């Protein structure tokens, strides 16, 4: 839902904030695969 909303609104990047999403390596990878900029630590660093 977040990725769809970002694309629908023309967002270029996603900042996950603190907590849940900022600690999710799979979400970080999904953001990058969707062609958006991930404003947070790399998936590798999260793992």
mmCIF file of N, CA and C in Angstrom:
data_model
loop_
_atom_site.group_PDB
_atom_site.id
_atom_site.type_symbol
_atom_site.label_atom_id
_atom_site.label_comp_id
_atom_site.label_asym_id
_atom_site.label_seq_id
_atom_site.Cartn_x
_atom_site.Cartn_y
_atom_site.Cartn_z
ATOM 1 N N UNK A 1 0.822 -1.203 0.000
ATOM 2 C CA UNK A 1 0.000 0.000 0.000
ATOM 3 C C UNK A 1 0.863 1.262 0.000
ATOM 4 N N UNK A 2 1.958 1.239 0.733
ATOM 5 C CA UNK A 2 2.827 2.415 0.799
ATOM 6 C C UNK A 2 3.493 2.660 -0.549
ATOM 7 N N UNK A 3 3.971 1.601 -1.172
ATOM 8 C CA UNK A 3 4.621 1.766 -2.471
ATOM 9 C C UNK A 3 3.626 2.238 -3.522
ATOM 10 N N UNK A 4 2.421 1.714 -3.495
ATOM 11 C CA UNK A 4 1.387 2.142 -4.444
ATOM 12 C C UNK A 4 1.033 3.606 -4.230
ATOM 13 N N UNK A 5 0.936 4.028 -2.981
ATOM 14 C CA UNK A 5 0.620 5.428 -2.679
ATOM 15 C C UNK A 5 1.746 6.346 -3.137
ATOM 16 N N UNK A 6 2.980 5.920 -2.950
ATOM 17 C CA UNK A 6 4.122 6.723 -3.379
ATOM 18 C C UNK A 6 4.113 6.904 -4.891
ATOM 19 N N UNK A 7 3.874 5.828 -5.611
ATOM 20 C CA UNK A 7 3.830 5.914 -7.076
ATOM 21 C C UNK A 7 2.650 6.762 -7.545
ATOM 22 N N UNK A 8 1.484 6.588 -6.929
ATOM 23 C CA UNK A 8 0.275 7.311 -7.334
ATOM 24 C C UNK A 8 0.396 8.813 -7.117
ATOM 25 N N UNK A 9 1.175 9.205 -6.112
ATOM 26 C CA UNK A 9 1.312 10.626 -5.796
ATOM 27 C C UNK A 9 2.554 11.252 -6.416
ATOM 28 N N UNK A 10 3.352 10.448 -7.111
ATOM 29 C CA UNK A 10 4.542 10.974 -7.767
ATOM 30 C C UNK A 10 5.733 11.171 -6.850
ATOM 31 N N UNK A 11 5.738 10.483 -5.727
ATOM 32 C CA UNK A 11 6.866 10.593 -4.798
ATOM 33 C C UNK A 11 8.131 10.024 -5.437
ATOM 34 N N UNK A 12 9.258 10.596 -5.072
ATOM 35 C CA UNK A 12 10.553 10.113 -5.554
ATOM 36 C C UNK A 12 11.247 9.223 -4.535
ATOM 37 N N UNK A 13 10.888 9.402 -3.262
ATOM 38 C CA UNK A 13 11.605 8.720 -2.191
ATOM 39 C C UNK A 13 10.660 8.367 -1.050
ATOM 40 N N UNK A 14 11.135 7.441 -0.228
ATOM 41 C CA UNK A 14 10.403 7.069 0.982
ATOM 42 C C UNK A 14 11.361 7.145 2.160
ATOM 43 N N UNK A 15 10.935 7.882 3.194
ATOM 44 C CA UNK A 15 11.658 7.925 4.463
ATOM 45 C C UNK A 15 10.840 7.095 5.445
ATOM 46 N N UNK A 16 11.426 6.037 6.003
ATOM 47 C CA UNK A 16 10.647 5.120 6.822
ATOM 48 C C UNK A 16 10.346 5.603 8.237
ATOM 49 N N UNK A 17 10.928 6.706 8.650
ATOM 50 C CA UNK A 17 10.721 7.165 10.021
ATOM 51 C C UNK A 17 11.546 6.323 10.984
ATOM 52 N N UNK A 18 11.039 6.146 12.180
ATOM 53 C CA UNK A 18 11.745 5.373 13.201
ATOM 54 C C UNK A 18 10.920 4.156 13.567
ATOM 55 N N UNK A 19 11.595 3.056 13.873
ATOM 56 C CA UNK A 19 10.883 1.865 14.311
ATOM 57 C C UNK A 19 10.608 0.878 13.201
ATOM 58 N N UNK A 20 9.389 0.395 13.150
ATOM 59 C CA UNK A 20 8.975 -0.754 12.341
ATOM 60 C C UNK A 20 9.562 -0.803 10.931
ATOM 61 N N UNK A 21 9.216 0.117 10.050
ATOM 62 C CA UNK A 21 9.673 0.040 8.657
ATOM 63 C C UNK A 21 11.157 0.354 8.504
ATOM 64 N N UNK A 22 11.700 1.170 9.386
ATOM 65 C CA UNK A 22 13.116 1.521 9.263
ATOM 66 C C UNK A 22 14.020 0.339 9.591
ATOM 67 N N UNK A 23 13.453 -0.698 10.182
ATOM 68 C CA UNK A 23 14.222 -1.886 10.553
ATOM 69 C C UNK A 23 13.880 -3.092 9.680
ATOM 70 N N UNK A 24 13.198 -2.848 8.566
ATOM 71 C CA UNK A 24 12.732 -3.935 7.712
ATOM 72 C C UNK A 24 13.536 -3.957 6.404
ATOM 73 N N UNK A 25 14.507 -4.868 6.328
ATOM 74 C CA UNK A 25 15.379 -4.960 5.157
ATOM 75 C C UNK A 25 14.601 -5.299 3.889
ATOM 76 N N UNK A 26 13.587 -6.131 4.007
ATOM 77 C CA UNK A 26 12.787 -6.497 2.834
ATOM 78 C C UNK A 26 12.045 -5.285 2.274
ATOM 79 N N UNK A 27 11.555 -4.416 3.151
ATOM 80 C CA UNK A 27 10.866 -3.217 2.689
ATOM 81 C C UNK A 27 11.852 -2.275 2.000
ATOM 82 N N UNK A 28 13.047 -2.128 2.554
ATOM 83 C CA UNK A 28 14.070 -1.282 1.935
ATOM 84 C C UNK A 28 14.368 -1.762 0.514
ATOM 85 N N UNK A 29 14.501 -3.067 0.341
ATOM 86 C CA UNK A 29 14.753 -3.628 -0.990
ATOM 87 C C UNK A 29 13.564 -3.410 -1.918
ATOM 88 N N UNK A 30 12.354 -3.562 -1.409
ATOM 89 C CA UNK A 30 11.152 -3.378 -2.227
ATOM 90 C C UNK A 30 11.039 -1.940 -2.723
ATOM 91 N N UNK A 31 11.402 -0.991 -1.876
ATOM 92 C CA UNK A 31 11.367 0.422 -2.269
ATOM 93 C C UNK A 31 12.321 0.655 -3.436
ATOM 94 N N UNK A 32 13.537 0.151 -3.323
ATOM 95 C CA UNK A 32 14.526 0.336 -4.382
ATOM 96 C C UNK A 32 14.111 -0.394 -5.663
ATOM 97 N N UNK A 33 13.553 -1.587 -5.539
ATOM 98 C CA UNK A 33 13.095 -2.333 -6.718
ATOM 99 C C UNK A 33 11.946 -1.629 -7.421
ATOM 100 N N UNK A 34 11.179 -0.842 -6.664
ATOM 101 C CA UNK A 34 10.061 -0.089 -7.237
ATOM 102 C C UNK A 34 10.541 1.185 -7.934
ATOM 103 N N UNK A 35 11.863 1.424 -7.894
ATOM 104 C CA UNK A 35 12.417 2.595 -8.559
ATOM 105 C C UNK A 35 12.365 3.861 -7.727
ATOM 106 N N UNK A 36 12.154 3.705 -6.428
ATOM 107 C CA UNK A 36 12.113 4.849 -5.528
ATOM 108 C C UNK A 36 13.408 4.924 -4.726
ATOM 109 N N UNK A 37 13.675 6.079 -4.166
ATOM 110 C CA UNK A 37 14.862 6.274 -3.338
ATOM 111 C C UNK A 37 14.520 5.915 -1.900
ATOM 112 N N UNK A 38 15.334 5.083 -1.296
ATOM 113 C CA UNK A 38 15.170 4.689 0.101
ATOM 114 C C UNK A 38 16.027 5.619 0.943
ATOM 115 N N UNK A 39 15.392 6.407 1.793
ATOM 116 C CA UNK A 39 16.105 7.359 2.649
ATOM 117 C C UNK A 39 16.286 6.689 4.013
ATOM 118 N N UNK A 40 17.286 5.850 4.085
ATOM 119 C CA UNK A 40 17.541 5.110 5.310
ATOM 120 C C UNK A 40 18.738 4.205 5.101
ATOM 121 N N UNK A 41 19.051 3.383 6.093
ATOM 122 C CA UNK A 41 20.186 2.478 5.960
ATOM 123 C C UNK A 41 19.916 1.422 4.892
ATOM 124 N N UNK A 42 20.973 0.922 4.307
ATOM 125 C CA UNK A 42 20.824 -0.109 3.276
ATOM 126 C C UNK A 42 20.247 -1.383 3.882
ATOM 127 N N UNK A 43 19.682 -2.211 3.022
ATOM 128 C CA UNK A 43 19.146 -3.492 3.484
ATOM 129 C C UNK A 43 20.253 -4.325 4.126
ATOM 130 N N UNK A 44 21.438 -4.245 3.562
ATOM 131 C CA UNK A 44 22.576 -4.994 4.114
ATOM 132 C C UNK A 44 22.897 -4.527 5.529
ATOM 133 N N UNK A 45 22.876 -3.218 5.744
ATOM 134 C CA UNK A 45 23.164 -2.681 7.077
ATOM 135 C C UNK A 45 22.075 -3.067 8.079
ATOM 136 N N UNK A 46 20.845 -3.122 7.619
ATOM 137 C CA UNK A 46 19.739 -3.490 8.506
ATOM 138 C C UNK A 46 19.874 -4.943 8.944
ATOM 139 N N UNK A 47 20.274 -5.787 8.004
ATOM 140 C CA UNK A 47 20.426 -7.219 8.331
ATOM 141 C C UNK A 47 21.592 -7.413 9.266
#
